[in-house]
CSV table of N, CA and C in Angstrom, one decimal:
chain,number,residue,atom,x,y,z
A,1,UNK,N,0.9,-1.1,0.0
A,1,UNK,CA,-0.1,0.1,0.1
A,1,UNK,C,0.9,1.2,0.0
A,2,UNK,N,1.2,1.8,-1.1
A,2,UNK,CA,2.0,3.0,-1.2
A,2,UNK,C,1.3,4.3,-1.3
A,3,UNK,N,0.1,4.4,-1.0
A,3,UNK,CA,-0.7,5.6,-1.1
A,3,UNK,C,-0.6,6.4,0.3
A,4,UNK,N,-0.1,5.8,1.3
A,4,UNK,CA,-0.1,6.3,2.7
A,4,UNK,C,-1.4,6.1,3.6
A,5,UNK,N,-2.3,5.3,2.9
A,5,UNK,CA,-3.6,5.1,3.7
A,5,UNK,C,-3.7,3.9,4.6
A,6,UNK,N,-2.5,3.2,4.4
A,6,UNK,CA,-2.5,1.9,5.3
A,6,UNK,C,-1.8,2.3,6.8
A,7,UNK,N,-1.7,1.1,7.6
A,7,UNK,CA,-1.3,1.3,8.9
A,7,UNK,C,0.0,1.9,8.9
A,8,UNK,N,1.1,1.4,8.0
A,8,UNK,CA,2.3,2.0,7.8
A,8,UNK,C,2.4,3.5,7.5
A,9,UNK,N,1.4,4.0,6.9
A,9,UNK,CA,1.3,5.4,6.4
A,9,UNK,C,0.7,6.3,7.6
A,10,UNK,N,0.3,5.6,8.7
A,10,UNK,CA,-0.5,6.5,9.7
A,10,UNK,C,0.3,6.7,10.9
A,11,UNK,N,0.1,7.7,11.6
A,11,UNK,CA,0.7,8.0,12.8
A,11,UNK,C,-0.3,7.9,14.0
A,12,UNK,N,-1.6,7.5,13.7
A,12,UNK,CA,-2.6,7.3,14.6
A,12,UNK,C,-2.3,6.2,15.6
A,13,UNK,N,-2.3,6.2,16.8
A,13,UNK,CA,-2.0,5.1,17.8
A,13,UNK,C,-3.0,4.0,17.5
A,14,UNK,N,-2.4,2.9,17.6
A,14,UNK,CA,-3.2,1.7,17.3
A,14,UNK,C,-4.0,1.2,18.5
A,15,UNK,N,-3.5,1.2,19.7
A,15,UNK,CA,-4.1,0.9,21.1
A,15,UNK,C,-5.0,1.7,21.6
A,16,UNK,N,-4.9,3.1,21.6
A,16,UNK,CA,-5.6,4.0,22.3
A,16,UNK,C,-5.7,5.3,21.7
A,17,UNK,N,-6.8,6.0,21.9
A,17,UNK,CA,-6.8,7.4,21.2
A,17,UNK,C,-5.9,8.4,22.2
A,18,UNK,N,-5.6,9.5,21.6
A,18,UNK,CA,-4.7,10.4,22.2
A,18,UNK,C,-5.1,10.8,23.6
A,19,UNK,N,-6.4,11.0,23.8
A,19,UNK,CA,-7.0,11.4,25.2
A,19,UNK,C,-7.0,10.3,26.1
A,20,UNK,N,-7.1,9.1,25.7
A,20,UNK,CA,-7.2,7.8,26.6
A,20,UNK,C,-5.9,7.7,27.3
A,21,UNK,N,-6.0,7.4,28.6
A,21,UNK,CA,-4.7,7.2,29.3
A,21,UNK,C,-4.3,5.8,29.7
A,22,UNK,N,-5.5,5.0,29.7
A,22,UNK,CA,-5.3,3.5,30.1
A,22,UNK,C,-6.1,2.6,29.3
A,23,UNK,N,-5.9,1.4,29.3
A,23,UNK,CA,-6.9,0.4,28.6
A,23,UNK,C,-8.3,0.4,29.4
A,24,UNK,N,-9.3,-0.1,28.7
A,24,UNK,CA,-10.6,-0.3,29.3
A,24,UNK,C,-10.6,-1.4,30.3
A,25,UNK,N,-11.4,-1.4,31.2
A,25,UNK,CA,-11.4,-2.4,32.2
A,25,UNK,C,-11.8,-3.8,31.5
A,26,UNK,N,-11.2,-4.8,32.0
A,26,UNK,CA,-11.6,-6.1,31.5
A,26,UNK,C,-11.0,-6.4,30.0
A,27,UNK,N,-10.0,-5.6,29.6
A,27,UNK,CA,-9.6,-5.8,28.3
A,27,UNK,C,-8.4,-6.8,28.2
A,28,UNK,N,-7.6,-6.8,29.4
A,28,UNK,CA,-6.5,-7.7,29.4
A,28,UNK,C,-6.4,-8.5,30.6
A,29,UNK,N,-6.3,-9.8,30.5
A,29,UNK,CA,-6.0,-10.5,31.7
A,29,UNK,C,-4.8,-11.3,31.7
A,30,UNK,N,-3.9,-11.2,32.8
A,30,UNK,CA,-2.7,-11.9,32.8
A,30,UNK,C,-2.6,-12.8,33.9
A,31,UNK,N,-2.1,-14.0,33.7
A,31,UNK,CA,-2.0,-14.9,34.8
A,31,UNK,C,-0.6,-15.5,34.8
A,32,UNK,N,0.1,-15.6,35.8
A,32,UNK,CA,1.5,-16.0,36.0
A,32,UNK,C,1.5,-17.5,36.2
A,33,UNK,N,1.9,-18.3,35.3
A,33,UNK,CA,2.0,-19.7,35.4
A,33,UNK,C,3.5,-20.1,35.6
A,34,UNK,N,3.6,-21.3,36.5
A,34,UNK,CA,4.9,-21.8,36.5
A,34,UNK,C,5.5,-22.2,35.1
A,35,UNK,N,6.9,-22.2,35.1
A,35,UNK,CA,7.5,-22.5,33.8
A,35,UNK,C,6.9,-23.8,33.1
A,36,UNK,N,6.7,-23.5,31.9
A,36,UNK,CA,6.0,-24.6,31.2
A,36,UNK,C,6.8,-25.9,31.1
A,37,UNK,N,8.1,-25.7,31.0
A,37,UNK,CA,9.0,-26.9,30.8
A,37,UNK,C,9.6,-27.4,32.1
A,38,UNK,N,9.1,-27.0,33.3
A,38,UNK,CA,9.5,-27.4,34.6
A,38,UNK,C,9.7,-28.8,34.8
A,39,UNK,N,8.9,-29.7,34.2
A,39,UNK,CA,8.9,-31.1,34.4
A,39,UNK,C,10.0,-31.8,33.6
A,40,UNK,N,10.4,-31.2,32.4
A,40,UNK,CA,11.3,-31.5,31.6
A,40,UNK,C,12.1,-30.4,30.9
A,41,UNK,N,12.9,-29.8,31.6
A,41,UNK,CA,13.8,-28.6,30.9
A,41,UNK,C,14.7,-29.1,29.9
A,42,UNK,N,14.9,-28.1,29.0
A,42,UNK,CA,15.9,-28.5,27.8
A,42,UNK,C,17.4,-28.5,28.5
A,43,UNK,N,18.2,-29.5,27.9
A,43,UNK,CA,19.5,-29.5,28.2
A,43,UNK,C,20.5,-28.4,27.6
A,44,UNK,N,19.8,-27.5,26.8
A,44,UNK,CA,20.5,-26.5,26.2
A,44,UNK,C,19.8,-25.2,26.0
A,45,UNK,N,20.2,-24.3,25.3
A,45,UNK,CA,19.2,-23.2,25.2
A,45,UNK,C,18.1,-23.4,24.2
A,46,UNK,N,17.0,-23.0,24.9
A,46,UNK,CA,15.7,-22.9,24.1
A,46,UNK,C,15.7,-21.9,23.0
A,47,UNK,N,15.6,-22.3,21.7
A,47,UNK,CA,15.6,-21.3,20.8
A,47,UNK,C,14.3,-20.9,20.2
A,48,UNK,N,13.1,-21.6,20.4
A,48,UNK,CA,11.9,-21.3,19.8
A,48,UNK,C,10.8,-21.9,20.8
A,49,UNK,N,9.7,-21.1,21.1
A,49,UNK,CA,8.5,-21.6,21.6
A,49,UNK,C,7.4,-21.0,20.8
A,50,UNK,N,6.3,-21.9,20.7
A,50,UNK,CA,5.1,-21.5,20.0
A,50,UNK,C,4.0,-22.3,20.4
A,51,UNK,N,2.9,-21.6,20.7
A,51,UNK,CA,1.6,-22.0,21.1
A,51,UNK,C,0.8,-22.5,19.9
A,52,UNK,N,0.3,-23.7,19.9
A,52,UNK,CA,-0.5,-24.3,18.8
A,52,UNK,C,-1.8,-23.4,18.7
A,53,UNK,N,-2.1,-22.9,17.4
A,53,UNK,CA,-3.1,-22.0,17.2
A,53,UNK,C,-4.6,-22.7,17.4
A,54,UNK,N,-4.8,-24.0,17.2
A,54,UNK,CA,-5.9,-24.7,17.4
A,54,UNK,C,-6.1,-25.3,18.8
A,55,UNK,N,-5.1,-25.1,19.7
A,55,UNK,CA,-5.4,-25.7,21.0
A,55,UNK,C,-6.4,-25.0,22.0
A,56,UNK,N,-7.0,-25.8,22.9
A,56,UNK,CA,-7.9,-25.3,23.9
A,56,UNK,C,-7.3,-23.9,24.6
A,57,UNK,N,-7.9,-22.6,24.4
A,57,UNK,CA,-7.5,-21.6,25.1
A,57,UNK,C,-7.2,-21.6,26.6
A,58,UNK,N,-8.0,-22.5,27.3
A,58,UNK,CA,-7.9,-22.8,28.7
A,58,UNK,C,-6.7,-23.6,29.2
A,59,UNK,N,-6.3,-24.5,28.2
A,59,UNK,CA,-5.1,-25.3,28.5
A,59,UNK,C,-4.2,-25.5,27.2
A,60,UNK,N,-3.5,-24.5,26.8
A,60,UNK,CA,-3.0,-24.4,25.4
A,60,UNK,C,-1.8,-25.5,25.4
A,61,UNK,N,-1.7,-25.9,24.0
A,61,UNK,CA,-0.5,-26.7,23.8
A,61,UNK,C,0.7,-25.9,23.4
A,62,UNK,N,1.9,-26.1,24.1
A,62,UNK,CA,3.2,-25.3,23.8
A,62,UNK,C,4.1,-26.1,23.2
A,63,UNK,N,4.9,-25.8,22.2
A,63,UNK,CA,6.0,-26.4,21.5
A,63,UNK,C,7.4,-25.8,21.9
A,64,UNK,N,8.4,-26.4,22.4
A,64,UNK,CA,9.6,-25.7,22.6
A,64,UNK,C,10.6,-26.6,21.7
A,65,UNK,N,11.6,-25.8,21.3
A,65,UNK,CA,12.6,-26.4,20.5
A,65,UNK,C,13.9,-25.8,21.0
A,66,UNK,N,15.0,-26.7,21.2
A,66,UNK,CA,16.1,-26.1,21.7
A,66,UNK,C,17.5,-26.6,20.9
A,67,UNK,N,18.6,-26.1,21.3
A,67,UNK,CA,19.9,-26.5,20.7
A,67,UNK,C,20.3,-28.1,21.2
A,68,UNK,N,19.5,-28.7,22.1
A,68,UNK,CA,19.7,-30.1,22.4
A,68,UNK,C,18.9,-30.9,21.2
A,69,UNK,N,18.5,-30.3,20.3
A,69,UNK,CA,17.8,-31.1,19.1
A,69,UNK,C,16.6,-32.0,19.7
A,70,UNK,N,15.9,-31.3,20.5
A,70,UNK,CA,14.5,-31.9,20.9
A,70,UNK,C,13.4,-31.0,20.9
A,71,UNK,N,12.4,-31.6,20.5
A,71,UNK,CA,11.1,-30.7,20.4
A,71,UNK,C,10.4,-31.4,21.6
A,72,UNK,N,9.7,-30.4,22.5
A,72,UNK,CA,9.0,-31.0,23.5
A,72,UNK,C,7.6,-30.2,23.4
A,73,UNK,N,6.4,-31.0,23.8
A,73,UNK,CA,5.3,-30.4,23.8
A,73,UNK,C,4.6,-30.5,25.2
A,74,UNK,N,4.3,-29.3,25.6
A,74,UNK,CA,3.7,-29.3,26.9
A,74,UNK,C,2.2,-28.7,26.9
A,75,UNK,N,1.3,-29.2,27.8
A,75,UNK,CA,-0.2,-28.8,28.0
A,75,UNK,C,0.1,-27.6,29.1
A,76,UNK,N,-0.3,-26.5,28.9
A,76,UNK,CA,0.1,-25.3,30.0
A,76,UNK,C,-1.3,-25.2,30.8
A,77,UNK,N,-1.0,-25.1,32.1
A,77,UNK,CA,-2.0,-24.8,32.9
A,77,UNK,C,-1.6,-23.9,34.0
A,78,UNK,N,-2.6,-23.2,34.7
A,78,UNK,CA,-2.3,-22.2,35.8
A,78,UNK,C,-1.6,-22.9,36.9
A,79,UNK,N,-1.9,-24.0,37.2
A,79,UNK,CA,-1.3,-24.7,38.4
A,79,UNK,C,0.0,-25.2,38.1
A,80,UNK,N,0.2,-25.8,36.8
A,80,UNK,CA,1.4,-26.4,36.5
A,80,UNK,C,1.1,-26.9,34.9
A,81,UNK,N,2.4,-27.3,34.4
A,81,UNK,CA,2.1,-27.8,32.9
A,81,UNK,C,2.5,-29.4,32.9
A,82,UNK,N,2.1,-30.1,32.0
A,82,UNK,CA,2.3,-31.5,31.8
A,82,UNK,C,2.9,-31.8,30.5
A,83,UNK,N,4.1,-32.4,30.5
A,83,UNK,CA,4.7,-32.9,29.1
A,83,UNK,C,3.9,-33.8,28.5
A,84,UNK,N,3.6,-33.5,27.3
A,84,UNK,CA,2.8,-34.5,26.4
A,84,UNK,C,3.7,-35.3,25.6
A,85,UNK,N,4.6,-34.9,25.0
A,85,UNK,CA,5.5,-35.7,24.2
A,85,UNK,C,6.9,-34.9,23.9
A,86,UNK,N,8.0,-35.7,23.5
A,86,UNK,CA,9.1,-35.1,23.2
A,86,UNK,C,9.8,-35.9,22.0
A,87,UNK,N,10.4,-35.3,21.1
A,87,UNK,CA,11.0,-35.9,19.9
A,87,UNK,C,12.5,-35.5,19.8
A,88,UNK,N,13.4,-36.5,19.6
A,88,UNK,CA,14.7,-36.2,19.7
A,88,UNK,C,15.3,-36.6,18.3
């Protein structure tokens, strides 16, 4: 879009209007969960993490990939996470 009408050509804030000082109530909920890979941590640096887009929002599926050449799948929960599968 080279005509300046797209998002890249705009200086309008995307998250709030100029007069608004904070997000509306109930817009964002954050819950601190224990580390997802606590039950089976990587033996090396974790290079990538990705949530499966089709997983249950209340118990999402997380993929981790590390330099130990292992993919690990975890079911993430507020109380703790469960390792589902690992591939080396």
